[in-house]
Coordinates of C-alpha atoms in Angstrom, one line a residue:
M13 CA 47.6 -5.3 0.5
F14 CA 44.4 -7.2 0.1
I15 CA 44.4 -8.2 3.7
V16 CA 44.6 -4.5 4.7
K17 CA 41.6 -3.8 2.4
A18 CA 39.7 -6.7 3.9
L19 CA 40.2 -5.5 7.5
S20 CA 39.4 -1.9 6.5
S21 CA 36.1 -3.0 5.0
I22 CA 35.0 -4.6 8.3
L23 CA 35.9 -1.3 10.0
V24 CA 34.0 1.0 7.6
G25 CA 31.0 -1.3 7.7
S26 CA 30.8 -1.1 11.5
I27 CA 31.2 2.7 11.4
G28 CA 28.0 2.8 9.3
I29 CA 25.9 1.6 12.3
L30 CA 26.8 4.8 14.2
S31 CA 24.3 6.6 11.9
F32 CA 21.4 4.6 13.2
S33 CA 19.6 5.0 16.6
P34 CA 20.5 5.4 19.4
Q35 CA 23.7 7.1 18.2
N36 CA 22.1 9.0 15.2
Y37 CA 25.3 10.3 13.6
W38 CA 23.7 10.4 10.2
P39 CA 26.9 11.3 8.1
C40 CA 28.4 7.9 9.2
S41 CA 26.3 5.9 6.7
I42 CA 27.6 8.1 3.9
F43 CA 31.2 7.6 5.0
S44 CA 30.6 3.9 5.4
F45 CA 29.3 3.4 1.9
M46 CA 32.0 5.7 0.5
G47 CA 34.6 3.4 2.1
L48 CA 33.0 0.3 0.6
Q49 CA 33.1 1.8 -2.9
I50 CA 36.7 3.0 -2.6
I51 CA 38.0 -0.3 -1.1
S52 CA 36.2 -2.6 -3.6
N53 CA 36.9 -0.4 -6.7
G54 CA 39.4 -1.9 -9.2
L55 CA 39.4 -5.4 -7.8
S56 CA 38.2 -8.5 -9.6
H57 CA 34.6 -9.3 -9.0
Y58 CA 35.7 -12.3 -6.9
K59 CA 37.8 -10.1 -4.5
S60 CA 35.3 -7.3 -4.5
G61 CA 32.7 -9.8 -3.4
I62 CA 34.9 -10.7 -0.4
I63 CA 35.2 -7.0 0.4
G64 CA 31.4 -6.5 0.2
F65 CA 30.8 -9.6 2.4
L66 CA 33.3 -8.4 5.1
W67 CA 31.7 -4.9 5.0
G68 CA 28.4 -6.6 5.6
V69 CA 29.9 -8.6 8.5
G70 CA 31.1 -5.3 10.1
F71 CA 27.8 -3.6 9.4
F72 CA 25.3 -6.3 10.4
G73 CA 27.5 -7.8 13.0
T74 CA 27.5 -4.6 15.1
G75 CA 24.0 -3.7 14.0
I76 CA 22.0 -6.8 14.8
Y77 CA 23.9 -8.3 17.7
W78 CA 20.7 -8.1 19.7
I79 CA 19.4 -11.2 17.7
Y80 CA 21.4 -13.3 20.2
I81 CA 19.5 -11.7 23.1
S82 CA 16.1 -12.4 21.5
I83 CA 17.0 -16.0 20.6
H84 CA 18.1 -16.5 24.2
S85 CA 14.9 -15.0 25.6
V86 CA 12.6 -17.1 23.4
N87 CA 14.4 -20.4 23.1
I88 CA 16.4 -22.0 25.9
L89 CA 19.3 -23.3 23.8
S90 CA 23.0 -23.7 24.5
F91 CA 25.3 -20.7 24.2
S92 CA 26.9 -22.2 21.1
N93 CA 23.6 -22.8 19.4
N94 CA 22.5 -19.2 20.1
V95 CA 25.7 -17.9 18.7
L96 CA 25.5 -20.1 15.7
L97 CA 22.0 -18.9 14.8
T98 CA 23.1 -15.3 15.1
I99 CA 26.2 -15.9 12.9
I100 CA 24.0 -17.6 10.3
L101 CA 21.8 -14.5 10.0
I102 CA 24.8 -12.2 9.8
V103 CA 26.4 -14.3 7.1
Y104 CA 23.1 -14.4 5.2
L105 CA 22.6 -10.6 5.3
S106 CA 26.3 -10.0 4.4
S107 CA 25.8 -11.9 1.2
Y108 CA 23.7 -9.0 -0.2
P109 CA 26.5 -6.4 -0.2
A110 CA 28.8 -9.1 -1.5
L111 CA 26.4 -9.7 -4.4
F112 CA 26.3 -6.0 -5.0
C113 CA 30.0 -5.6 -5.2
I114 CA 30.4 -8.7 -7.4
C115 CA 27.8 -7.4 -9.9
L116 CA 29.0 -3.8 -9.9
N117 CA 32.7 -4.7 -10.5
Y118 CA 31.9 -7.4 -13.0
I119 CA 29.9 -4.9 -15.1
Y120 CA 32.3 -1.9 -14.6
K121 CA 35.7 -2.7 -13.2
N122 CA 37.3 0.7 -13.5
V123 CA 36.3 4.1 -12.1
S124 CA 33.7 5.9 -14.1
L125 CA 30.8 8.3 -13.6
I126 CA 28.3 5.8 -14.9
K127 CA 29.5 3.1 -12.5
F128 CA 29.4 5.3 -9.4
L129 CA 26.5 7.7 -10.1
I130 CA 24.1 5.7 -12.3
L131 CA 24.6 2.0 -11.9
S132 CA 25.7 1.8 -8.3
P133 CA 22.5 3.3 -6.7
S134 CA 20.2 1.5 -9.0
L135 CA 21.9 -1.9 -8.5
W136 CA 21.8 -1.4 -4.7
H137 CA 18.1 -0.7 -4.9
V138 CA 17.6 -4.0 -6.8
I139 CA 19.7 -6.0 -4.3
E140 CA 17.8 -4.4 -1.4
Y141 CA 14.5 -5.5 -3.0
F142 CA 15.6 -9.1 -2.8
R143 CA 16.6 -8.7 0.8
E144 CA 13.2 -7.3 1.6
N145 CA 11.3 -10.2 0.0
I146 CA 13.4 -13.4 0.1
L147 CA 12.5 -15.7 3.0
T148 CA 9.6 -13.3 3.9
G149 CA 12.2 -10.5 4.0
F150 CA 14.4 -8.7 6.6
P151 CA 14.9 -5.1 5.4
W152 CA 16.4 -4.1 8.8
L153 CA 19.0 -1.3 8.7
E154 CA 18.3 0.0 5.2
L155 CA 20.7 2.9 4.8
G156 CA 18.0 5.5 4.2
Y157 CA 16.6 5.1 7.8
S158 CA 19.8 6.7 9.1
Q159 CA 18.7 10.0 7.6
I160 CA 15.5 10.5 9.7
D161 CA 17.2 13.4 11.4
G162 CA 19.5 14.4 8.5
P163 CA 19.0 16.7 5.5
L164 CA 17.9 13.9 3.2
K165 CA 14.8 13.2 5.3
S166 CA 12.8 15.6 3.1
I167 CA 13.1 13.1 0.2
A168 CA 10.8 10.6 2.1
P169 CA 7.4 12.2 1.4
I170 CA 8.4 12.3 -2.3
L171 CA 10.3 9.0 -3.0
G172 CA 10.0 7.1 0.3
I173 CA 12.9 5.4 2.1
K174 CA 14.1 3.8 -1.2
G175 CA 14.5 7.3 -2.6
I176 CA 16.6 8.4 0.4
T177 CA 18.9 5.4 0.0
F178 CA 19.2 6.1 -3.7
I179 CA 20.3 9.7 -3.1
L180 CA 22.5 8.8 -0.2
I181 CA 24.5 6.4 -2.4
I182 CA 24.9 9.1 -5.1
I183 CA 26.2 11.5 -2.4
A184 CA 28.6 8.9 -1.0
N185 CA 29.9 8.1 -4.5
L186 CA 30.5 11.8 -5.3
F187 CA 32.8 11.9 -2.3
S188 CA 34.4 8.6 -3.5
L189 CA 35.0 10.1 -6.9
S190 CA 36.6 13.2 -5.4
I191 CA 39.1 11.0 -3.8
L192 CA 39.7 8.6 -6.7
Y193 CA 39.8 11.3 -9.3
R194 CA 41.4 13.9 -6.9
K195 CA 38.8 16.4 -8.1
Y196 CA 37.2 18.2 -5.1
S197 CA 34.5 19.6 -7.3
Y198 CA 32.6 16.4 -6.8
C199 CA 32.4 17.3 -3.1
I200 CA 30.8 20.5 -4.0
Y201 CA 28.1 18.6 -6.0
A202 CA 27.5 16.4 -3.0
F203 CA 27.0 19.4 -0.7
I204 CA 24.7 21.0 -3.2
I205 CA 22.4 17.9 -3.2
L206 CA 22.4 17.9 0.6
M207 CA 21.5 21.6 0.7
F208 CA 18.8 21.2 -1.9
S209 CA 17.3 18.3 0.0
Y210 CA 17.4 20.3 3.2
A211 CA 15.5 23.1 1.4
L212 CA 12.8 20.7 0.4
S213 CA 11.9 20.4 4.1
T214 CA 10.2 23.8 3.9
I215 CA 7.4 22.1 1.8
S216 CA 4.6 20.8 3.9
W217 CA 2.7 17.9 2.2
Y218 CA 0.0 17.7 4.8
S219 CA -2.2 20.1 6.9
E220 CA -3.3 19.7 10.5
N221 CA -7.0 19.4 11.2
N222 CA -7.6 21.8 14.1
L223 CA -11.2 20.6 14.5
R224 CA -10.2 16.9 14.5
N225 CA -8.3 16.2 17.7
I226 CA -8.5 13.4 20.2
N227 CA -7.1 12.5 23.6
I228 CA -4.7 9.5 23.4
A229 CA -3.4 7.5 26.4
L230 CA -0.6 5.0 25.9
I231 CA 0.0 2.6 28.8
Q232 CA 3.5 1.2 29.3
T233 CA 3.6 -1.4 32.0
N234 CA 7.2 -2.7 31.6
T235 CA 5.9 -6.3 32.2
P236 CA 9.0 -8.6 32.0
E237 CA 7.5 -11.2 29.6
T238 CA 4.0 -10.4 28.3
L239 CA 3.9 -13.5 26.1
N240 CA 3.0 -15.8 29.0
W241 CA 0.5 -18.6 28.6
N242 CA -0.1 -19.1 32.3
I243 CA -3.8 -18.1 33.1
K244 CA -3.0 -16.9 36.6
N245 CA -0.3 -14.6 35.3
T246 CA -2.6 -13.4 32.6
F247 CA -5.1 -12.2 35.2
N248 CA -2.3 -10.4 37.1
V249 CA -1.3 -8.6 33.9
L250 CA -4.9 -7.6 33.2
N251 CA -5.3 -6.3 36.8
I252 CA -2.3 -4.1 36.3
Y253 CA -3.8 -2.7 33.2
S254 CA -7.1 -2.2 34.9
K255 CA -5.5 -0.1 37.7
L256 CA -3.6 2.0 35.2
I257 CA -6.7 2.6 33.0
K258 CA -8.4 4.0 36.1
K259 CA -5.7 6.6 36.4
I260 CA -6.4 8.1 33.0
S261 CA -7.2 11.7 33.8
K262 CA -9.0 12.9 30.7
K263 CA -12.4 11.8 29.4
N264 CA -13.3 10.9 25.9
T265 CA -9.9 9.2 25.5
I266 CA -8.7 6.4 23.2
I267 CA -6.6 4.2 25.5
I268 CA -4.0 2.0 23.8
L269 CA -2.3 -1.1 25.1
P270 CA 0.8 -2.6 23.4
E271 CA 1.3 -5.8 21.4
S272 CA 0.4 -9.0 23.2
A273 CA -0.6 -7.0 26.2
I274 CA -3.1 -9.8 26.9
P275 CA -1.4 -13.2 26.2
N276 CA -4.6 -15.3 26.2
S277 CA -7.8 -15.1 24.3
L278 CA -10.2 -12.4 25.4
L279 CA -13.0 -14.9 25.2
N280 CA -11.7 -16.5 28.4
E281 CA -11.5 -13.2 30.3
K282 CA -15.2 -12.1 30.5
N283 CA -14.9 -10.9 34.1
I284 CA -11.9 -8.7 33.4
L285 CA -13.6 -7.4 30.2
N286 CA -16.6 -6.4 32.3
T287 CA -14.2 -4.5 34.6
F288 CA -12.7 -2.8 31.6
K289 CA -16.2 -1.8 30.4
N290 CA -17.2 -0.3 33.7
I291 CA -14.0 1.8 33.8
L292 CA -14.5 2.9 30.1
K293 CA -18.1 3.9 30.7
R294 CA -17.1 6.4 33.4
K295 CA -14.6 8.0 31.1
N296 CA -16.5 7.6 27.9
A297 CA -13.3 6.0 26.5
S298 CA -12.4 3.4 23.9
L299 CA -9.7 0.7 24.5
V300 CA -7.3 -0.7 21.9
I301 CA -5.8 -4.0 23.0
G302 CA -3.0 -6.0 21.5
Y303 CA -3.4 -9.7 22.3
I304 CA -2.7 -13.2 21.3
K305 CA -5.9 -14.9 20.2
S306 CA -6.0 -18.7 20.3
Y307 CA -8.5 -20.8 18.3
Y308 CA -9.0 -24.0 16.3
N309 CA -8.2 -23.7 12.6
K310 CA -9.9 -25.5 9.8
H311 CA -7.8 -28.6 10.4
K312 CA -9.1 -28.7 14.0
Q313 CA -5.7 -27.8 15.4
I314 CA -4.8 -25.1 18.0
S315 CA -3.5 -22.0 16.3
F316 CA -2.6 -18.5 17.3
C317 CA -3.1 -15.0 15.8
N318 CA -1.4 -11.8 16.8
A319 CA -4.2 -9.3 16.8
I320 CA -5.6 -6.0 17.7
A321 CA -9.1 -5.7 19.3
V322 CA -11.1 -2.6 20.1
L323 CA -13.5 -2.3 23.0
Q324 CA -15.9 0.6 22.3
K325 CA -19.5 1.6 22.1
N326 CA -21.5 0.2 19.2
K327 CA -24.4 1.8 17.4
N328 CA -26.7 0.9 20.3
N329 CA -24.5 2.7 22.8
I330 CA -23.4 -0.7 24.3
Y331 CA -19.7 -1.6 24.9
N332 CA -18.5 -4.6 23.0
Y333 CA -15.1 -5.8 21.6
Q334 CA -14.2 -6.9 18.1
I335 CA -11.0 -8.0 16.4
E336 CA -10.1 -5.1 14.1
Y337 CA -6.7 -6.2 12.8
K338 CA -4.6 -9.4 12.4
K339 CA -0.9 -9.3 12.0
H340 CA 0.1 -10.2 8.4
H341 CA 3.8 -10.1 8.3
L342 CA 5.0 -12.6 10.9
V343 CA 8.5 -12.5 12.3
P344 CA 10.6 -15.2 10.5
F345 CA 12.0 -18.0 12.7
S346 CA 10.0 -16.6 15.7
E347 CA 6.3 -16.5 14.8
N348 CA 6.8 -18.7 11.8
I349 CA 9.5 -20.5 9.8
P350 CA 9.2 -20.1 6.0
Y351 CA 9.2 -23.4 4.0
K352 CA 8.6 -26.7 5.7
K353 CA 12.0 -28.1 4.8
I354 CA 13.8 -25.3 6.6
K355 CA 11.5 -25.8 9.6
K356 CA 12.4 -29.5 9.8
I357 CA 16.1 -28.8 9.4
L358 CA 16.2 -26.1 12.1
S359 CA 14.0 -28.2 14.5
Y360 CA 16.3 -31.2 14.1
I361 CA 19.5 -29.3 14.5
F362 CA 18.5 -26.8 17.2
N363 CA 15.6 -28.6 18.8
F364 CA 13.3 -25.7 19.3
A365 CA 9.6 -25.2 18.4
I366 CA 7.7 -22.3 16.9
L367 CA 4.2 -21.7 18.0
P368 CA 1.7 -22.1 15.1
F369 CA 0.9 -18.5 14.3
E370 CA -1.4 -17.8 11.4
S371 CA -1.1 -14.7 9.2
G372 CA -3.8 -12.1 8.6
P373 CA -4.8 -10.6 5.2
Y374 CA -2.2 -8.4 3.4
I375 CA -4.8 -5.7 2.9
Q376 CA -7.0 -4.7 5.9
S377 CA -9.3 -1.8 6.3
P378 CA -8.4 1.1 8.7
I379 CA -9.7 0.8 12.3
K380 CA -12.5 3.2 13.1
I381 CA -12.5 4.5 16.7
K382 CA -14.6 7.5 17.8
N383 CA -15.0 8.6 14.1
F384 CA -11.2 8.6 13.7
Y385 CA -9.5 6.2 11.3
F386 CA -6.2 4.4 12.2
S387 CA -4.0 2.5 9.8
A388 CA -2.7 -0.3 12.0
S389 CA 0.4 -2.5 12.1
I390 CA 1.9 -4.8 14.8
C391 CA 5.6 -4.6 15.7
Y392 CA 7.8 -6.0 12.9
E393 CA 5.4 -4.9 10.2
I394 CA 6.2 -1.3 10.5
I395 CA 9.6 -1.8 8.8
F396 CA 7.9 -2.9 5.6
G397 CA 7.2 0.4 4.0
K398 CA 5.3 -1.1 1.0
Q399 CA 2.9 -3.0 3.2
I400 CA 2.1 0.2 5.2
L401 CA 1.7 2.1 2.0
D402 CA -0.6 -0.5 0.4
N403 CA -2.8 -0.3 3.5
F404 CA -2.9 3.5 3.6
Y405 CA -6.0 5.4 2.6
P406 CA -6.4 9.2 2.2
N407 CA -9.1 9.3 4.9
V408 CA -6.7 7.8 7.5
D409 CA -6.2 10.2 10.5
F410 CA -3.3 8.4 12.3
L411 CA -0.9 5.5 11.9
L412 CA -0.9 3.0 14.8
S413 CA 1.9 0.6 15.7
L414 CA 1.7 -1.8 18.6
A415 CA 5.0 -3.3 19.6
N416 CA 6.6 -5.5 22.3
D417 CA 10.4 -5.3 22.3
V418 CA 10.7 -6.9 25.7
W419 CA 12.8 -9.7 24.2
F420 CA 15.6 -7.4 23.3
K421 CA 16.2 -5.9 26.7
N422 CA 18.5 -2.9 26.9
S423 CA 19.9 -3.2 23.4
S424 CA 19.8 -0.9 20.3
E425 CA 16.9 -2.9 18.7
P426 CA 14.0 -0.9 20.2
W427 CA 15.7 2.4 19.0
Q428 CA 16.3 1.0 15.5
H429 CA 12.7 -0.2 15.4
F430 CA 11.5 3.2 16.6
Q431 CA 13.7 5.0 13.9
M432 CA 12.0 3.0 11.2
A433 CA 8.5 3.7 12.6
R434 CA 9.3 7.4 12.4
M435 CA 10.1 7.1 8.7
R436 CA 6.5 5.8 8.1
A437 CA 5.0 8.9 9.6
L438 CA 7.3 11.1 7.4
E439 CA 6.6 9.2 4.2
L440 CA 2.8 9.3 4.6
G441 CA 2.3 12.7 6.4
R442 CA 0.4 11.2 9.3
P443 CA 1.1 11.3 13.1
L444 CA 2.1 7.8 14.3
I445 CA 1.1 6.4 17.7
H446 CA 3.8 3.9 18.8
S447 CA 2.9 1.8 21.8
S448 CA 5.4 -0.6 23.4
N449 CA 5.3 -2.7 26.5
N450 CA 8.7 -1.6 27.9
G451 CA 9.4 1.2 25.5
I452 CA 9.9 3.0 23.2
T453 CA 6.4 4.4 23.7
A454 CA 5.9 7.7 21.9
I455 CA 3.8 9.9 19.6
I456 CA 5.5 10.9 16.4
N457 CA 4.5 14.0 14.4
A458 CA 3.6 13.8 10.7
N459 CA 7.0 15.2 9.8
G460 CA 8.8 12.3 11.6
T461 CA 9.9 14.3 14.6
I462 CA 9.2 13.1 18.1
N463 CA 6.2 14.8 19.8
T464 CA 6.2 13.0 23.2
I465 CA 8.2 10.0 24.4
L466 CA 8.3 7.9 27.6
P467 CA 11.5 6.7 29.1
Q468 CA 12.2 3.0 28.7
F469 CA 11.7 0.4 31.4
K470 CA 9.2 2.5 33.4
K471 CA 5.6 1.9 34.4
L472 CA 4.0 5.0 33.0
I473 CA 1.1 6.5 31.1
L474 CA 1.5 8.9 28.1
E475 CA -1.5 11.2 27.8
K476 CA -1.7 13.6 24.9
N477 CA -4.2 15.5 22.8
I478 CA -3.2 15.2 19.2
K479 CA -4.5 16.6 15.9
S480 CA -5.1 14.5 12.9
T481 CA -3.7 15.5 9.5
S482 CA -4.9 15.4 5.9
G483 CA -3.4 15.6 2.5
V484 CA -1.6 13.1 0.3
T485 CA 2.2 13.1 -0.1
P486 CA 3.7 12.3 -3.5
Y487 CA 4.9 9.0 -2.1
A488 CA 1.5 8.1 -0.8
K489 CA 0.0 8.9 -4.2
F490 CA 2.6 7.3 -6.6
G491 CA 4.3 4.9 -4.3
L492 CA 7.4 3.1 -5.6
I493 CA 6.6 3.8 -9.3
P494 CA 9.0 6.8 -9.6
I495 CA 12.0 5.3 -7.9
W496 CA 11.6 2.0 -9.8
T497 CA 11.2 3.9 -13.1
I498 CA 14.5 5.8 -12.3
T499 CA 16.2 2.5 -11.3
I500 CA 15.2 0.6 -14.5
I501 CA 16.2 3.6 -16.8
C502 CA 19.6 3.8 -15.0
I503 CA 20.3 0.1 -15.4
I504 CA 19.3 0.0 -19.1
Y505 CA 21.4 3.1 -19.7
S506 CA 24.4 1.7 -17.9
I507 CA 24.3 -1.6 -19.8
N508 CA 23.8 0.1 -23.2
K509 CA 26.6 2.5 -22.5
L510 CA 28.9 -0.4 -21.6
K511 CA 28.0 -2.1 -24.9
I512 CA 28.8 1.0 -26.9
M513 CA 32.2 1.4 -25.1
T514 CA 33.0 -2.3 -25.6
S515 CA 32.1 -2.0 -29.3
K516 CA 34.4 1.0 -29.8
K517 CA 37.3 -0.8 -28.1
N518 CA 36.8 -3.8 -30.4
E519 CA 36.8 -1.5 -33.4
K520 CA 40.0 0.1 -32.4
R521 CA 41.6 -3.3 -32.0
I522 CA 40.5 -4.4 -35.5
Y523 CA 41.8 -1.2 -37.1
S524 CA 45.1 -1.2 -35.2

């Protein structure tokens, strides 16, 4: 019987991935978590931990298979080593749902409203907090992201992605209770929450500024591997961009290139920069460039920084460029390896090297371009909602995300990445400009919907006039304080209620 449950947990875990992009069947995440709760319920905390782990294997195994593709692209290792690294990550991520099931069933073994509706969502929130922060964090495929096109999306401007996940688990557990208790009234409660959430979408937390609009041009070159340190190839890439910039039709435009569009330091490319300047002058345009800056650090060693530079007119009406943003949250085991001991172990076992990237400050000011303010992030950082929130200011007009998903080829990773980027726009009530080398390149509305999008793997330019927005969402104002307050209250209440129930049982035994 347990073997059947174990196999079922892998199946329901893998079904949950269908709720994420590019499939976007949002009810699947609710069904998947419901399956986890039903299968693990009533088991010992040891067995429930196995169920949670296998659910994670099904969920993350089908959800982040593309890790193998990226490892193979970056590091030329043997097939077995690439597979082993991918398995290690899946096993690590699967340990979190395992820990959730162990803790939940250790505290409350039997079915109860407190266990399913109060303790379960709050405990999951705490476990996800650890996943987001341990070893620099990897909060990929958080359940709430699956609802970007579902009725729960309206929770985002109020409680953020954490709030969506919290409500999603309550809904999934109401369906679980209807099956375990055989009371279909719980299904009605679940549908009421869904309808109420959908009704919240009629509230607009922001307003469009009709007088503050700007022409945006996103250039997608579909360059095979932009992170190329060969100087000759760098000039070829820059020439491609120069030709495309000339094709921009509208004047007074902000032209945006993706992450690591220029692999080498701009200081070495003065001739090309002068070419850029001449083109920009004719169009009265500004240029946003994602590039890899190389320099000598304080230890006189070569180091790299993933940065955003802006080429625009200064106060003297002269074009110059300046670094405006440095990537803070580096990709673990790609741009950096956390902890020196882990780095030594992995280098010894797998014999691969990581370039010495250095991290920028956690808090950085918005980028000002043509009197518009952009809150910037580079690629991987967009999935860290708290970092984006902490760098958000009320005067920000747009969110800006430069990405380079070339390493993942034709997998689901760019779509999952794009899905999470859309959530940031919805949470903060600002349009998001998402520029990527080979796609997905798009402009996202302040309500999280897609305004304009380019097809992947094409050399194209996206030109659009977009309006800025103003106003502060409840999430932008209060951040994570409300959801953490709810979580702490729920955990304290659950534990106190358990103590009272245990005390009453002991009293009965004494009197009997």
